[in-house]
Amino acid sequence: MKLSDNKATLSFSNGSPSIDLPVYQGSVGPDVVDIRKLYGQTGMFTYDPGFLSTASCQSTITYIDGDKGELLYRGYPIEQLATNCDFLETCHLLLYANLPNAAEKEDFTRRVAHHTMVNEQMQFFMRGFRRDAHPMAIMTGLVGALSAFYHDSTDINNPEHREIAALRLIAKMPTLVSMAYKYSMGQPYMYPKNNLSYAGNFLHMMFATPCEDYSVNPVIERALDRIFVLHADHEQNASTSTVRLCGSSGTNPFAAVAAGVACLWGPAHGGANEACLNMLEEIQQTGGIAKVGQFMEQVKDKNSGVKLMGFGHRVYKNYDPRAKLMQETCKEVLTALGLENDPLFKLAMALEKIALEDDYFVSRKLYPNVDFYSGIVQRAIGIPVNMFTGVFALARTVGWIAQLNEMISDPEYKIGRPRQLFSGSVKRDVLPLAQR
Ligand code: ACO
């Protein structure tokens, strides 16, 4: 970051002396006012619940321009990455800041592939879960448990440990997600097959059984790979900020990523794809397209508590570029599988059309986000609805670990410790029980 010639001056109406605050410029995007010395100089904090105006860190990984609807990983537009690169190339880019050449890609793919199996003991750990447990509950436990199985890569101050932990997490997430699925189905786990692509291997572990040969459908493989690329990182979103905050205490990368999985689960974040599909199914069951207008009235009624899931975004105030790509993939997959007339897809298109023309959504700049279409694609692939967020977690793991490693290598890195505006009771005395 570069110190700007511009300075911010903070003045007070009560006569306290005004202070100058430095302003820094990034390579692109809004400048920031540096308030680190504010408390020391004035005895005041800033107040920004939800981080609406606060940059929590400096980063070189992902940039979003929400007004333009632009998403860049290390400077490359998401549209170009989704069209020209596969997920492992994207992982290389996020982790090491460059797109791999052919030799680097081969080497990286080999290194990831050598970590795809999980300790056999994890199967027994898995047995402790109820068969009907939500896959995200299982994933939170399994990812946290990796630190109990891989003690030799838990020292975040050791760059080699950080590198191995990153490879392990990227390699093992598909294995863990598919184990959670097989467990819920009562089917035997399928071991990873390292001659398959990253997405192909995941499909194999999810849908193959030991009794039959399974061949990967290339259209589905490409669609899944695109889902992974589109979800790989998204700058300082809630789960990534959770991973950074959790990791800032010096905890190990598996524990920090488990915290990210837990955060992602919520319906305002990664859980939105599951919530969106449930919403579409509910509208379908209660009348389908004919009921769309009535549903939209509920969404617009603030007292109903109903939201149009898969719509709106804290940062994108223009179309989410990932939603455009996902809509394209959705059409491709449905055509390849002969599901062009899928009623949920038609319903989603009808909802989108109404929303994009309705003043409620237009005036609030609410557009479809990536989750609006990703659920329909995953459902067509055969992934059960309650596994959607697990697939998101699998894809986002590389972003979490790249951001965590960036934070740890940053000379300005400190434990994250927000302050508060206290509005509770002032000091008072405890009365003896009989007098309360
Ligand atoms: N349906 C109806 N109204 C909405 C929606 C929606 N999906 N999203 C926002 N609004 C309304 C809000 O009620 C608010 O209205 P008001 O100004 O009259 O009070 C206005 O639009 C602004 O919304 P906020 O809630 O202030 O926006 P915020 O940035 O805090 O929330 C969020 C963003 C959480 C994504 C929100 O739009 C939402 O809940 N969407 C549905 C869930 C979803 O799809 N999440 C996925 C996010 S993307 C991802 O994680 C991959």
PDB file of C-alpha atoms and ligand atoms in Angstrom, residues 52 231 234 264 267-273 299-300 302 306-315 317 320 322 360-361 364 366 369-371 392 396, ligand 1:
ATOM      1  CA  LEU A  52     -19.675  -1.756   6.331  1.00  0.00           C
ATOM      2  CA  HIS A 231     -16.394 -20.363  -5.315  1.00  0.00           C
ATOM      3  CA  HIS A 234     -14.175 -13.960  -2.488  1.00  0.00           C
ATOM      4  CA  LEU A 264     -20.109 -20.760   5.870  1.00  0.00           C
ATOM      5  CA  PRO A 267     -28.105 -19.199   5.317  1.00  0.00           C
ATOM      6  CA  ALA A 268     -26.913 -15.607   4.835  1.00  0.00           C
ATOM      7  CA  HIS A 269     -23.642 -17.013   3.471  1.00  0.00           C
ATOM      8  CA  GLY A 270     -22.833 -20.469   2.031  1.00  0.00           C
ATOM      9  CA  GLY A 271     -26.047 -21.987   3.329  1.00  0.00           C
ATOM     10  CA  ALA A 272     -27.935 -19.803   0.826  1.00  0.00           C
ATOM     11  CA  ASN A 273     -27.641 -22.381  -1.980  1.00  0.00           C
ATOM     12  CA  VAL A 299     -40.710 -11.141   0.022  1.00  0.00           C
ATOM     13  CA  LYS A 300     -41.469  -7.428  -0.253  1.00  0.00           C
ATOM     14  CA  LYS A 302     -40.971  -6.625   5.706  1.00  0.00           C
ATOM     15  CA  VAL A 306     -39.351 -14.033   3.871  1.00  0.00           C
ATOM     16  CA  LYS A 307     -36.305 -13.292   1.714  1.00  0.00           C
ATOM     17  CA  LEU A 308     -35.652 -14.161  -1.883  1.00  0.00           C
ATOM     18  CA  MET A 309     -32.765 -16.539  -1.261  1.00  0.00           C
ATOM     19  CA  GLY A 310     -29.936 -16.354  -3.792  1.00  0.00           C
ATOM     20  CA  PHE A 311     -30.605 -12.647  -4.224  1.00  0.00           C
ATOM     21  CA  GLY A 312     -28.658  -9.689  -2.861  1.00  0.00           C
ATOM     22  CA  HIS A 313     -25.061  -9.295  -1.834  1.00  0.00           C
ATOM     23  CA  ARG A 314     -23.161  -7.060   0.555  1.00  0.00           C
ATOM     24  CA  VAL A 315     -20.633  -6.072  -2.100  1.00  0.00           C
ATOM     25  CA  LYS A 317     -24.639  -3.853  -6.289  1.00  0.00           C
ATOM     26  CA  ASP A 320     -22.829 -11.013  -9.527  1.00  0.00           C
ATOM     27  CA  ARG A 322     -20.412 -15.607 -10.954  1.00  0.00           C
ATOM     28  CA  TYR A 360     -38.271  -3.164  -4.686  1.00  0.00           C
ATOM     29  CA  PHE A 361     -35.259  -5.067  -6.053  1.00  0.00           C
ATOM     30  CA  ARG A 364     -32.114  -1.757  -3.530  1.00  0.00           C
ATOM     31  CA  LEU A 366     -30.590  -6.640  -5.495  1.00  0.00           C
ATOM     32  CA  ASN A 369     -25.916 -14.090  -6.568  1.00  0.00           C
ATOM     33  CA  VAL A 370     -23.990 -17.259  -7.450  1.00  0.00           C
ATOM     34  CA  ASP A 371     -26.199 -19.390  -5.207  1.00  0.00           C
ATOM     35  CA  PHE A 392     -19.080 -24.798  -1.432  1.00  0.00           C
ATOM     36  CA  ARG A 396     -13.625 -22.222  -0.726  1.00  0.00           C
TER      37      ARG A 396
HETATM   38  N1  ACO B   1     -34.787 -10.599  -0.407  1.00  0.00           N
HETATM   39  C1  ACO B   1     -35.527  -9.517  -0.058  1.00  0.00           C
HETATM   40  N2  ACO B   1     -35.005  -8.358   0.403  1.00  0.00           N
HETATM   41  C2  ACO B   1     -33.665  -8.277   0.503  1.00  0.00           C
HETATM   42  C3  ACO B   1     -32.839  -9.377   0.137  1.00  0.00           C
HETATM   43  C4  ACO B   1     -33.439 -10.556  -0.337  1.00  0.00           C
HETATM   44  N3  ACO B   1     -32.703 -11.607  -0.681  1.00  0.00           N
HETATM   45  N4  ACO B   1     -31.545  -9.025   0.356  1.00  0.00           N
HETATM   46  C5  ACO B   1     -31.568  -7.768   0.828  1.00  0.00           C
HETATM   47  N5  ACO B   1     -32.853  -7.312   0.917  1.00  0.00           N
HETATM   48  C6  ACO B   1     -33.280  -5.972   1.342  1.00  0.00           C
HETATM   49  C7  ACO B   1     -33.101  -5.790   2.842  1.00  0.00           C
HETATM   50  O1  ACO B   1     -34.265  -6.157   3.547  1.00  0.00           O
HETATM   51  C8  ACO B   1     -32.825  -4.306   2.922  1.00  0.00           C
HETATM   52  O2  ACO B   1     -34.031  -3.621   2.748  1.00  0.00           O
HETATM   53  P1  ACO B   1     -34.294  -2.198   3.485  1.00  0.00           P
HETATM   54  O3  ACO B   1     -33.233  -1.273   2.984  1.00  0.00           O
HETATM   55  O4  ACO B   1     -35.674  -1.803   3.104  1.00  0.00           O
HETATM   56  O5  ACO B   1     -34.148  -2.479   4.961  1.00  0.00           O
HETATM   57  C9  ACO B   1     -31.992  -4.017   1.664  1.00  0.00           C
HETATM   58  O6  ACO B   1     -32.382  -5.038   0.731  1.00  0.00           O
HETATM   59  C10 ACO B   1     -30.484  -4.088   1.902  1.00  0.00           C
HETATM   60  O7  ACO B   1     -30.161  -5.377   2.392  1.00  0.00           O
HETATM   61  P2  ACO B   1     -29.191  -5.663   3.630  1.00  0.00           P
HETATM   62  O8  ACO B   1     -29.752  -6.805   4.422  1.00  0.00           O
HETATM   63  O9  ACO B   1     -28.914  -4.381   4.372  1.00  0.00           O
HETATM   64  O10 ACO B   1     -27.883  -6.079   2.881  1.00  0.00           O
HETATM   65  P3  ACO B   1     -26.663  -6.846   3.514  1.00  0.00           P
HETATM   66  O11 ACO B   1     -25.479  -6.415   2.749  1.00  0.00           O
HETATM   67  O12 ACO B   1     -26.602  -6.683   4.995  1.00  0.00           O
HETATM   68  O13 ACO B   1     -27.033  -8.388   3.249  1.00  0.00           O
HETATM   69  C11 ACO B   1     -27.198 -10.502   2.198  1.00  0.00           C
HETATM   70  C12 ACO B   1     -26.561  -9.096   2.166  1.00  0.00           C
HETATM   71  C13 ACO B   1     -26.976 -11.146   3.585  1.00  0.00           C
HETATM   72  C14 ACO B   1     -26.525 -11.374   1.156  1.00  0.00           C
HETATM   73  C15 ACO B   1     -28.713 -10.369   1.900  1.00  0.00           C
HETATM   74  O14 ACO B   1     -28.902  -9.797   0.616  1.00  0.00           O
HETATM   75  C16 ACO B   1     -29.439 -11.719   1.979  1.00  0.00           C
HETATM   76  O15 ACO B   1     -29.797 -12.142   3.069  1.00  0.00           O
HETATM   77  N6  ACO B   1     -29.660 -12.413   0.821  1.00  0.00           N
HETATM   78  C17 ACO B   1     -30.289 -13.715   0.803  1.00  0.00           C
HETATM   79  C18 ACO B   1     -29.289 -14.779   1.242  1.00  0.00           C
HETATM   80  C19 ACO B   1     -28.256 -15.071   0.178  1.00  0.00           C
HETATM   81  O16 ACO B   1     -28.573 -15.311  -0.980  1.00  0.00           O
HETATM   82  N7  ACO B   1     -26.977 -15.104   0.603  1.00  0.00           N
HETATM   83  C20 ACO B   1     -25.872 -15.470  -0.281  1.00  0.00           C
HETATM   84  C21 ACO B   1     -24.829 -14.419  -0.292  1.00  0.00           C
HETATM   85  S1  ACO B   1     -23.619 -14.794  -1.524  1.00  0.00           S
HETATM   86  C22 ACO B   1     -22.671 -16.015  -0.854  1.00  0.00           C
HETATM   87  O17 ACO B   1     -22.475 -16.143   0.305  1.00  0.00           O
HETATM   88  C23 ACO B   1     -22.056 -16.874  -1.855  1.00  0.00           C
END
